């Protein structure tokens, strides 16, 4: 890995990727595999901390496997499979069970992003991509007469990078896409994250989501890491009582006041100060322009229902690489050719996000669906929990929530819970 370029660099790369998170490094990996000449830039030096809940879904694990990273992480004992988990509903109906035995695999693995992102970057480099660290992109410009991009760093000493195609994989705020006028709005959601030090807490489960009253459609999550630390996150998703600016207050409120969390942490928990990051949800309307693509959080590739984006950033990276392979064959990087990228990711996961958004609106108004779900899990057992979890983690489409075998018992349970509530009051 390197942090400098030749100042008088005459090389014109096929593709320059700004941002070496899961979106950027998977794109670099898949493009380098085709034999393309790739440069991957990041303002940080790896390994670097990335604020996250570290929940890596099966869909993301597939990419890690292809990149030769999953086994390495397992061999080094740096991934923790979530076997025992579940949910706590707004009315505090709780269902926690071992789903791994029933499933024969694990839907989620916790991997600290500091570890996973570095391994992914190294995989891209092994495949032939050139990585330049501590290259903080200040400005990008497409030279129409020369048909390539010029990319400049805040540090002039690092020289100018030239490339035929530019990819913005620079995270939710995506200054690159905004500077080009392709994105015109800030991210709409936020999430906090803290590590609770191993040996100081008393958390027994592996991963639990808490839809505490008032925070829905957002939620809280607790996941155990391979090193024994626990990560706590508080997702504020628009549509509920709380707004992004309430994050600090809400995070603290639930970290200390939510009964399941308080019990899991215990009296001696060593908790680091709160950190947070923005979430751009649901996919942007346009993620392409002439000689240009947007990948991952920058393109809003985050599920509006869960705030999860790692798997979609990786999927988008693969789709971007495939689209560019065809564009390079034709030597045509026009909007007409590159808009296929948008169509493909919409088909792969973007349409699903539309259902997520609808469900967010419903849950914000009728949180009793979550109570009904937890109630049914208690009645029907772990198989029912798994149906919910496979859909929530993106292994199955959201539309499956509306299949009669899931939806009908849920509606009946809602009626039942309403009756119980009316009888009590
Ligand atoms: C608190 C929190 C918890 C989350 N929990 C989960 C979870 O548990 N599971 C899940 O699936 N998703 C989770 N997400 C979402 C997940 O973090 C993102 O979807 C994922 O990181 C997207 O990857 P990316 O590569 O698109 O962007 P990023 O991971 O943000 O990477 C962007 C990269 O670009 C670099 N960069 C930015 N600007 C420049 C520049 N000007 N020049 C050079 N480099 C630049 C950055 O340094 C960074 O390395 C969470 C998000 C937050 C904020």
Short mmCIF file of C-alpha atoms and ligand atoms in Angstrom, two decimals:
data_model
loop_
_atom_site.label_atom_id
_atom_site.label_comp_id
_atom_site.label_asym_id
_atom_site.label_seq_id
_atom_site.Cartn_x
_atom_site.Cartn_y
_atom_site.Cartn_z
CA UNK A 1 0.00 0.00 0.00
CA UNK A 2 1.25 3.44 -0.80
CA UNK A 3 0.42 7.05 -0.09
CA UNK A 4 2.12 8.84 -2.91
CA UNK A 5 1.95 9.08 -6.68
CA UNK A 6 4.41 10.21 -9.26
CA UNK A 7 3.81 13.98 -9.46
CA UNK A 8 4.29 14.00 -13.22
CA UNK A 9 2.17 10.93 -13.65
CA UNK A 10 1.33 10.48 -17.32
CA UNK A 11 -0.52 7.21 -16.75
CA UNK A 12 -4.21 7.21 -17.61
CA UNK A 13 -6.01 4.61 -15.53
CA UNK A 14 -9.06 2.81 -16.88
CA UNK A 15 -10.98 3.57 -13.68
CA UNK A 16 -10.33 5.76 -10.65
CA UNK A 17 -12.39 4.83 -7.58
CA UNK A 18 -12.70 7.39 -4.80
CA UNK A 19 -13.34 5.67 -1.47
CA UNK A 20 -12.08 2.25 -0.38
CA UNK A 21 -14.97 1.11 1.83
CA UNK A 22 -16.88 -2.08 0.87
CA UNK A 23 -18.37 -0.33 -2.18
CA UNK A 24 -15.07 0.97 -3.56
CA UNK A 25 -12.93 -2.04 -2.77
CA UNK A 26 -15.43 -4.57 -4.17
CA UNK A 27 -15.71 -2.50 -7.37
CA UNK A 28 -11.90 -2.38 -7.58
CA UNK A 29 -11.66 -6.13 -6.98
CA UNK A 30 -14.20 -7.08 -9.67
CA UNK A 31 -12.73 -4.62 -12.21
CA UNK A 32 -9.13 -5.69 -11.50
CA UNK A 33 -10.24 -9.28 -12.02
CA UNK A 34 -11.17 -8.29 -15.59
CA UNK A 35 -7.63 -7.00 -16.02
CA UNK A 36 -8.57 -3.32 -15.91
CA UNK A 37 -6.04 -0.77 -14.76
CA UNK A 38 -7.57 0.51 -11.51
CA UNK A 39 -6.57 3.12 -8.97
CA UNK A 40 -8.35 3.10 -5.60
CA UNK A 41 -8.04 6.26 -3.49
CA UNK A 42 -8.88 6.78 0.16
CA UNK A 43 -8.29 9.75 2.43
CA UNK A 44 -7.54 7.40 5.33
CA UNK A 45 -4.74 4.92 5.96
CA UNK A 46 -5.83 1.29 6.48
CA UNK A 47 -6.66 -0.20 8.90
CA UNK A 48 -9.03 2.62 9.82
CA UNK A 49 -12.07 2.79 12.08
CA UNK A 50 -15.45 2.98 10.34
CA UNK A 51 -18.47 3.77 12.47
CA UNK A 52 -20.80 0.80 11.99
CA UNK A 53 -22.90 -1.91 13.64
CA UNK A 54 -20.53 -4.49 12.10
CA UNK A 55 -23.44 -6.83 11.19
CA UNK A 56 -22.35 -8.60 8.00
CA UNK A 57 -25.24 -10.39 6.31
CA UNK A 58 -25.08 -13.61 4.28
CA UNK A 59 -25.39 -11.55 1.10
CA UNK A 60 -22.22 -9.68 2.05
CA UNK A 61 -20.47 -12.86 3.15
CA UNK A 62 -20.80 -14.18 -0.43
CA UNK A 63 -18.64 -11.29 -1.69
CA UNK A 64 -16.13 -11.78 1.13
CA UNK A 65 -15.85 -15.42 0.12
CA UNK A 66 -15.30 -14.55 -3.54
CA UNK A 67 -12.66 -12.05 -2.55
CA UNK A 68 -10.86 -14.74 -0.53
CA UNK A 69 -11.40 -12.79 2.66
CA UNK A 70 -14.03 -14.75 4.58
CA UNK A 71 -11.88 -17.80 5.32
CA UNK A 72 -8.97 -15.57 6.33
CA UNK A 73 -11.22 -13.76 8.83
CA UNK A 74 -12.50 -17.06 10.21
CA UNK A 75 -9.02 -18.58 10.44
CA UNK A 76 -7.81 -15.54 12.37
CA UNK A 77 -10.84 -15.73 14.70
CA UNK A 78 -11.93 -12.20 13.76
CA UNK A 79 -15.54 -12.94 12.87
CA UNK A 80 -18.30 -13.88 15.29
CA UNK A 81 -21.32 -15.76 13.92
CA UNK A 82 -24.60 -14.65 15.48
CA UNK A 83 -26.38 -17.80 16.59
CA UNK A 84 -28.51 -16.63 19.51
CA UNK A 85 -30.60 -13.60 18.72
CA UNK A 86 -34.02 -12.13 18.14
CA UNK A 87 -36.08 -9.08 18.89
CA UNK A 88 -37.77 -7.03 21.58
CA UNK A 89 -41.01 -5.40 20.41
CA UNK A 90 -42.39 -1.96 21.38
CA UNK A 91 -44.59 -3.58 24.05
CA UNK A 92 -41.55 -5.50 25.23
CA UNK A 93 -42.65 -8.87 23.88
CA UNK A 94 -39.29 -10.64 23.61
CA UNK A 95 -38.22 -13.58 21.49
CA UNK A 96 -34.59 -14.70 21.54
CA UNK A 97 -33.51 -18.13 20.33
CA UNK A 98 -30.77 -20.07 18.56
CA UNK A 99 -31.66 -19.81 14.89
CA UNK A 100 -28.39 -21.29 13.60
CA UNK A 101 -29.39 -24.83 14.61
CA UNK A 102 -32.63 -24.57 12.64
CA UNK A 103 -31.05 -22.83 9.64
CA UNK A 104 -27.84 -24.86 9.49
CA UNK A 105 -25.95 -21.59 8.90
CA UNK A 106 -25.84 -18.03 10.24
CA UNK A 107 -27.59 -15.00 8.82
CA UNK A 108 -25.20 -12.53 10.40
CA UNK A 109 -21.53 -12.46 11.26
CA UNK A 110 -20.04 -9.60 13.27
CA UNK A 111 -16.75 -8.37 11.91
CA UNK A 112 -15.17 -5.14 13.06
CA UNK A 113 -15.02 -2.84 10.05
CA UNK A 114 -11.45 -1.91 10.88
CA UNK A 115 -10.60 -5.53 10.07
CA UNK A 116 -13.02 -6.30 7.23
CA UNK A 117 -12.39 -3.14 5.21
CA UNK A 118 -8.62 -3.59 5.31
CA UNK A 119 -8.91 -7.21 4.18
CA UNK A 120 -11.15 -6.18 1.28
CA UNK A 121 -8.74 -3.45 0.22
CA UNK A 122 -5.86 -5.94 0.30
CA UNK A 123 -7.90 -8.38 -1.81
CA UNK A 124 -8.41 -5.68 -4.45
CA UNK A 125 -4.68 -4.92 -4.40
CA UNK A 126 -3.83 -8.63 -4.71
CA UNK A 127 -6.05 -8.71 -7.78
CA UNK A 128 -4.00 -5.87 -9.32
CA UNK A 129 -5.65 -2.59 -8.23
CA UNK A 130 -3.32 0.22 -7.19
CA UNK A 131 -4.20 1.67 -3.78
CA UNK A 132 -3.24 5.18 -2.75
CA UNK A 133 -3.94 5.91 0.90
CA UNK A 134 -4.20 9.32 2.55
CA UNK A 135 -5.23 10.76 -0.79
CA UNK A 136 -8.03 13.15 0.16
CA UNK A 137 -9.78 14.07 -3.08
CA UNK A 138 -10.40 17.80 -3.32
CA UNK A 139 -11.58 18.19 -6.87
CA UNK A 140 -12.54 16.15 -9.92
CA UNK A 141 -12.88 17.45 -13.47
CA UNK A 142 -13.73 15.74 -16.76
CA UNK A 143 -11.60 17.10 -19.63
CA UNK A 144 -13.95 16.79 -22.61
CA UNK A 145 -11.26 17.28 -25.24
CA UNK A 146 -8.99 14.61 -23.71
CA UNK A 147 -11.84 12.32 -22.60
CA UNK A 148 -10.43 11.62 -19.17
CA UNK A 149 -10.90 12.76 -15.58
CA UNK A 150 -8.38 14.71 -13.59
CA UNK A 151 -8.52 14.01 -9.87
CA UNK A 152 -6.72 16.31 -7.44
CA UNK A 153 -5.79 15.84 -3.79
CA UNK A 154 -5.86 18.48 -1.05
CA UNK A 155 -2.15 17.67 -0.81
CA UNK A 156 -0.64 19.07 -4.03
CA UNK A 157 2.48 16.96 -3.51
CA UNK A 158 0.44 13.86 -4.32
CA UNK A 159 -0.04 14.85 -7.94
CA UNK A 160 -2.95 14.49 -10.33
CA UNK A 161 -4.63 11.16 -11.11
CA UNK A 162 -6.02 10.64 -14.61
CA UNK A 163 -8.65 8.05 -15.54
CA UNK A 164 -11.21 7.34 -18.25
CA UNK A 165 -13.95 6.52 -15.76
CA UNK A 166 -14.53 7.90 -12.28
CA UNK A 167 -16.43 6.11 -9.53
CA UNK A 168 -17.67 7.93 -6.43
CA UNK A 169 -17.71 5.40 -3.59
CA UNK A 170 -17.02 8.09 -1.03
CA UNK A 171 -19.77 7.31 1.48
CA UNK A 172 -23.16 8.77 2.38
CA UNK A 173 -22.24 12.45 2.10
CA UNK A 174 -20.49 11.90 -1.29
CA UNK A 175 -18.88 15.27 -1.75
CA UNK A 176 -17.77 14.11 -5.21
CA UNK A 177 -21.30 13.47 -6.54
CA UNK A 178 -22.57 16.65 -4.92
CA UNK A 179 -19.74 18.74 -6.38
CA UNK A 180 -20.73 17.43 -9.83
CA UNK A 181 -24.39 18.31 -9.22
CA UNK A 182 -25.52 14.69 -9.59
CA UNK A 183 -26.68 14.52 -5.97
CA UNK A 184 -28.37 17.54 -4.47
CA UNK A 185 -29.49 16.46 -1.00
CA UNK A 186 -27.80 15.45 2.26
CA UNK A 187 -28.33 11.97 3.81
CA UNK A 188 -31.67 11.75 5.63
CA UNK A 189 -30.94 9.36 8.52
CA UNK A 190 -28.32 8.82 11.22
CA UNK A 191 -27.03 6.05 13.42
CA UNK A 192 -24.85 5.99 16.50
CA UNK A 193 -22.37 3.32 17.46
CA UNK A 194 -20.28 2.50 20.52
CA UNK A 195 -18.12 -0.41 21.56
CA UNK A 196 -18.54 -1.82 25.05
CA UNK A 197 -15.29 -3.35 26.19
CA UNK A 198 -14.95 -7.14 26.52
CA UNK A 199 -14.89 -8.36 30.10
CA UNK A 200 -16.79 -5.33 31.41
CA UNK A 201 -20.32 -6.30 30.25
CA UNK A 202 -22.61 -9.27 30.90
CA UNK A 203 -24.14 -9.73 27.42
CA UNK A 204 -25.05 -13.38 26.84
CA UNK A 205 -26.78 -13.31 23.42
CA UNK A 206 -25.16 -12.73 20.02
CA UNK A 207 -27.40 -10.21 18.28
CA UNK A 208 -30.70 -8.58 19.21
CA UNK A 209 -32.77 -5.77 17.64
CA UNK A 210 -34.91 -3.67 19.98
CA UNK A 211 -37.90 -1.80 18.62
CA UNK A 212 -38.29 0.21 21.76
CA UNK A 213 -41.43 2.36 22.02
CA UNK A 214 -40.96 5.80 20.43
CA UNK A 215 -37.93 4.92 18.32
CA UNK A 216 -39.86 2.92 15.66
CA UNK A 217 -39.36 2.88 12.65
CA UNK A 218 -35.78 3.13 13.93
CA UNK A 219 -34.39 0.60 16.35
CA UNK A 220 -31.53 -0.31 18.68
CA UNK A 221 -29.11 -3.17 18.05
CA UNK A 222 -26.64 -5.06 20.22
CA UNK A 223 -24.14 -7.43 18.58
CA UNK A 224 -21.30 -9.43 20.07
CA UNK A 225 -17.89 -9.20 18.36
CA UNK A 226 -15.23 -11.89 17.98
CA UNK A 227 -12.95 -10.20 20.54
CA UNK A 228 -15.74 -10.15 23.15
CA UNK A 229 -16.58 -6.45 22.72
CA UNK A 230 -20.22 -5.60 22.16
CA UNK A 231 -21.40 -2.99 19.66
CA UNK A 232 -24.50 -0.91 20.45
CA UNK A 233 -26.23 1.11 17.72
CA UNK A 234 -29.20 3.44 17.70
CA UNK A 235 -30.80 3.95 14.25
CA UNK A 236 -32.98 7.02 13.77
CA UNK A 237 -35.02 6.46 10.62
CA UNK A 238 -37.31 9.29 9.40
CA UNK A 239 -41.04 8.93 10.05
CA UNK A 240 -40.99 8.39 13.80
CA UNK A 241 -40.99 10.63 16.83
CA UNK A 242 -37.28 11.35 16.80
CA UNK A 243 -35.28 13.40 14.32
CA UNK A 244 -31.62 13.07 13.37
CA UNK A 245 -30.68 15.95 15.69
CA UNK A 246 -32.06 13.95 18.67
CA UNK A 247 -29.48 11.19 18.21
CA UNK A 248 -27.15 12.10 21.09
CA UNK A 249 -30.05 12.31 23.54
CA UNK A 250 -31.85 9.18 22.30
CA UNK A 251 -28.65 7.13 22.20
CA UNK A 252 -27.85 7.99 25.81
CA UNK A 253 -31.46 7.52 26.92
CA UNK A 254 -31.68 3.96 25.61
CA UNK A 255 -28.10 2.97 26.37
CA UNK A 256 -28.71 3.51 30.05
CA UNK A 257 -32.52 3.30 30.34
CA UNK A 258 -33.65 0.42 28.10
CA UNK A 259 -34.09 -2.59 30.42
CA UNK A 260 -32.67 -5.28 28.07
CA UNK A 261 -29.68 -3.09 27.21
CA UNK A 262 -29.08 -2.13 30.84
CA UNK A 263 -29.18 -5.80 31.87
CA UNK A 264 -26.84 -6.79 29.02
CA UNK A 265 -24.31 -4.12 29.91
CA UNK A 266 -24.42 -4.48 33.69
CA UNK A 267 -23.03 -2.01 36.21
CA UNK A 268 -19.35 -2.16 35.21
CA UNK A 269 -19.61 -1.72 31.42
CA UNK A 270 -16.82 0.37 29.92
CA UNK A 271 -18.46 2.28 27.08
CA UNK A 272 -16.57 4.51 24.68
CA UNK A 273 -17.95 8.00 23.83
CA UNK A 274 -20.73 8.02 21.23
CA UNK A 275 -19.79 8.11 17.57
CA UNK A 276 -22.22 8.46 14.69
CA UNK A 277 -22.56 8.50 10.93
CA UNK A 278 -25.12 9.50 8.30
CA UNK A 279 -27.27 7.08 6.27
CA UNK A 280 -28.49 7.85 2.74
CA UNK A 281 -31.50 5.59 2.33
CA UNK A 282 -33.38 3.88 -0.47
CA UNK A 283 -31.25 4.48 -3.58
CA UNK A 284 -30.78 7.74 -5.48
CA UNK A 285 -32.74 8.53 -8.66
CA UNK A 286 -29.62 8.82 -10.79
CA UNK A 287 -26.32 7.06 -10.07
CA UNK A 288 -24.60 7.53 -13.43
CA UNK A 289 -23.42 10.23 -15.81
CA UNK A 290 -21.04 10.29 -18.74
CA UNK A 291 -17.85 8.40 -17.70
CA UNK A 292 -19.13 8.32 -14.11
CA UNK A 293 -20.86 5.98 -11.63
CA UNK A 294 -21.84 6.23 -7.96
CA UNK A 295 -21.55 3.12 -5.75
CA UNK A 296 -22.64 2.19 -2.21
CA UNK A 297 -23.76 4.68 0.45
CA UNK A 298 -22.99 7.53 -1.94
CA UNK A 299 -25.80 6.20 -4.16
CA UNK A 300 -28.13 5.60 -1.20
CA UNK A 301 -27.65 1.84 -1.35
CA UNK A 302 -28.98 1.39 2.20
CA UNK A 303 -32.15 -0.49 3.09
CA UNK A 304 -34.58 2.10 4.55
CA UNK A 305 -36.05 -0.52 6.89
CA UNK A 306 -32.82 -1.74 8.48
CA UNK A 307 -30.11 0.87 7.82
CA UNK A 308 -27.95 -1.95 6.45
CA UNK A 309 -25.83 -1.11 3.45
CA UNK A 310 -22.67 -3.23 3.40
CA UNK A 311 -24.14 -6.01 1.25
CA UNK A 312 -25.75 -3.58 -1.19
CA UNK A 313 -22.51 -1.59 -1.56
CA UNK A 314 -20.77 -4.86 -2.48
CA UNK A 315 -23.58 -5.93 -4.85
CA UNK A 316 -23.43 -2.50 -6.50
CA UNK A 317 -19.65 -2.84 -6.86
CA UNK A 318 -20.09 -6.08 -8.76
CA UNK A 319 -22.86 -4.61 -10.93
CA UNK A 320 -20.78 -1.50 -11.67
CA UNK A 321 -17.84 -3.70 -12.74
CA UNK A 322 -20.05 -5.77 -15.04
CA UNK A 323 -21.55 -2.64 -16.63
CA UNK A 324 -18.12 -1.13 -17.16
CA UNK A 325 -16.80 -4.35 -18.68
CA UNK A 326 -19.40 -3.95 -21.42
CA UNK A 327 -18.69 -0.22 -21.76
CA UNK A 328 -14.96 -0.90 -22.18
CA UNK A 329 -15.69 -3.50 -24.87
CA UNK A 330 -17.56 -0.83 -26.82
CA UNK A 331 -15.25 2.00 -25.67
CA UNK A 332 -18.48 3.87 -25.02
CA UNK A 333 -18.98 5.50 -21.61
CA UNK A 334 -22.00 7.58 -22.54
CA UNK A 335 -25.03 7.94 -20.25
CA UNK A 336 -26.99 5.70 -22.61
CA UNK A 337 -24.61 2.81 -21.92
CA UNK A 338 -23.99 3.48 -18.23
CA UNK A 339 -27.63 3.86 -17.25
CA UNK A 340 -27.83 0.05 -17.45
CA UNK A 341 -26.03 0.15 -14.07
CA UNK A 342 -28.99 1.93 -12.47
CA UNK A 343 -31.47 -0.54 -14.03
CA UNK A 344 -29.45 -3.48 -12.77
CA UNK A 345 -29.11 -2.40 -9.16
CA UNK A 346 -32.75 -1.39 -9.12
CA UNK A 347 -33.61 -4.93 -10.21
CA UNK A 348 -31.18 -6.51 -7.77
CA UNK A 349 -32.19 -4.59 -4.62
CA UNK A 350 -33.54 -1.11 -5.43
CA UNK A 351 -37.12 -2.28 -5.98
CA UNK A 352 -36.96 -4.04 -2.65
CA UNK A 353 -36.06 -0.71 -1.04
CA UNK A 354 -39.40 0.69 -2.26
CA UNK A 355 -41.17 -2.02 -0.25
CA UNK A 356 -38.94 -1.23 2.72
CA UNK A 357 -39.97 2.42 2.52
CA UNK A 358 -43.64 1.46 2.47
CA UNK A 359 -43.10 -0.80 5.49
CA UNK A 360 -41.31 2.02 7.33
CA UNK A 361 -44.38 4.22 6.84
CA UNK A 362 -46.69 1.46 8.10
CA UNK A 363 -44.55 0.64 11.15
CA UNK A 364 -44.31 4.31 12.10
CA UNK A 365 -48.12 4.44 12.26
CA UNK A 366 -48.88 0.88 13.39
CA UNK A 367 -45.98 -0.42 15.53
CA UNK A 368 -48.28 -3.15 16.85
CA UNK A 369 -47.17 -5.22 13.82
CA UNK A 370 -43.83 -5.65 15.59
CA UNK A 371 -45.59 -6.76 18.79
CA UNK A 372 -47.66 -9.20 16.75
CA UNK A 373 -44.52 -10.54 15.17
CA UNK A 374 -42.73 -11.12 18.49
CA UNK A 375 -45.93 -12.64 19.88
CA UNK A 376 -46.10 -15.09 16.95
CA UNK A 377 -42.45 -16.04 17.33
CA UNK A 378 -43.23 -17.01 20.91
CA UNK A 379 -46.16 -19.11 19.69
CA UNK A 380 -44.57 -20.69 16.61
CA UNK A 381 -40.90 -20.80 17.55
CA UNK A 382 -37.64 -20.17 15.79
CA UNK A 383 -38.90 -21.01 12.27
CA UNK A 384 -41.06 -17.91 12.37
CA UNK A 385 -38.19 -15.76 13.61
CA UNK A 386 -36.09 -17.03 10.72
CA UNK A 387 -38.71 -15.99 8.18
CA UNK A 388 -38.51 -12.45 9.50
CA UNK A 389 -34.71 -12.45 9.77
CA UNK A 390 -34.04 -13.80 6.25
CA UNK A 391 -36.23 -11.06 4.79
CA UNK A 392 -34.84 -8.31 7.02
CA UNK A 393 -31.23 -9.19 6.19
CA UNK A 394 -31.88 -9.15 2.43
CA UNK A 395 -31.58 -12.90 1.80
CA UNK A 396 -35.23 -12.87 0.66
CA UNK A 397 -37.27 -10.04 -0.89
CA UNK A 398 -39.49 -7.85 1.30
CA UNK A 399 -42.51 -8.90 -0.75
CA UNK A 400 -42.29 -12.25 1.03
CA UNK A 401 -43.67 -10.48 4.10
CA UNK A 402 -46.97 -10.35 2.22
CA UNK A 403 -47.16 -14.08 1.51
CA UNK A 404 -50.24 -15.60 3.18
CA UNK A 405 -48.27 -17.96 5.44
CA UNK A 406 -46.56 -14.95 7.04
CA UNK A 407 -49.09 -12.14 6.59
CA UNK A 408 -52.30 -13.91 7.66
CA UNK A 409 -51.11 -15.10 11.09
CA UNK A 410 -49.62 -11.64 11.57
CA UNK A 411 -52.92 -9.90 10.90
CA UNK A 412 -54.73 -12.29 13.23
CA UNK A 413 -52.13 -11.66 15.92
CA UNK A 414 -52.62 -7.89 15.53
CA UNK A 415 -56.37 -8.35 16.08
CA UNK A 416 -55.72 -10.59 19.08
CA UNK A 417 -53.29 -8.11 20.68
CA UNK A 418 -55.76 -5.26 20.11
CA UNK A 419 -58.50 -7.29 21.80
CA UNK A 420 -56.22 -8.06 24.76
CA UNK A 421 -55.38 -4.35 25.02
CA UNK A 422 -59.07 -3.35 24.90
CA UNK A 423 -59.95 -5.92 27.57
CA UNK A 424 -57.26 -4.53 29.87
CA UNK A 425 -58.35 -0.91 29.42
C1 LIG B 1 -23.57 3.81 12.88
C2 LIG B 1 -23.77 2.97 11.63
C3 LIG B 1 -24.04 1.63 11.78
C4 LIG B 1 -24.19 0.81 10.63
N1 LIG B 1 -24.38 -0.52 10.80
C5 LIG B 1 -24.45 -1.35 9.73
C6 LIG B 1 -24.53 -2.74 9.89
O1 LIG B 1 -24.49 -3.26 11.00
N2 LIG B 1 -24.63 -3.51 8.77
C7 LIG B 1 -24.66 -2.96 7.51
O2 LIG B 1 -24.78 -3.70 6.52
N3 LIG B 1 -24.53 -1.63 7.34
C8 LIG B 1 -24.41 -0.80 8.42
N4 LIG B 1 -24.24 0.55 8.23
C9 LIG B 1 -24.11 1.06 6.87
C10 LIG B 1 -22.70 0.75 6.34
O3 LIG B 1 -21.74 1.30 7.20
C11 LIG B 1 -22.53 1.32 4.93
O4 LIG B 1 -23.62 0.91 4.14
C12 LIG B 1 -21.22 0.87 4.26
O5 LIG B 1 -20.11 1.36 4.96
C13 LIG B 1 -21.20 1.38 2.82
O6 LIG B 1 -19.92 1.25 2.24
P1 LIG B 1 -19.35 2.34 1.21
O7 LIG B 1 -18.11 1.76 0.68
O8 LIG B 1 -20.40 2.76 0.28
O9 LIG B 1 -19.03 3.63 2.09
P2 LIG B 1 -18.02 3.82 3.30
O10 LIG B 1 -17.86 2.57 4.04
O11 LIG B 1 -18.51 5.02 4.04
O12 LIG B 1 -16.62 4.15 2.63
C14 LIG B 1 -16.37 5.38 2.02
C15 LIG B 1 -14.87 5.59 1.96
O13 LIG B 1 -14.60 6.78 1.20
C16 LIG B 1 -13.52 7.47 1.79
N5 LIG B 1 -13.62 8.87 1.36
C17 LIG B 1 -14.64 9.74 1.59
N6 LIG B 1 -14.38 10.93 1.02
C18 LIG B 1 -13.19 10.83 0.40
C19 LIG B 1 -12.38 11.73 -0.35
N7 LIG B 1 -12.76 12.99 -0.58
N8 LIG B 1 -11.19 11.29 -0.83
C20 LIG B 1 -10.78 10.02 -0.60
N9 LIG B 1 -11.49 9.12 0.12
C21 LIG B 1 -12.69 9.51 0.61
C22 LIG B 1 -13.72 7.25 3.27
O14 LIG B 1 -12.51 7.42 3.99
C23 LIG B 1 -14.21 5.80 3.32
O15 LIG B 1 -13.16 4.88 3.50
C24 LIG B 1 -24.11 1.39 9.34
C25 LIG B 1 -23.85 2.75 9.20
C26 LIG B 1 -23.69 3.53 10.33
C27 LIG B 1 -23.38 5.01 10.16
#
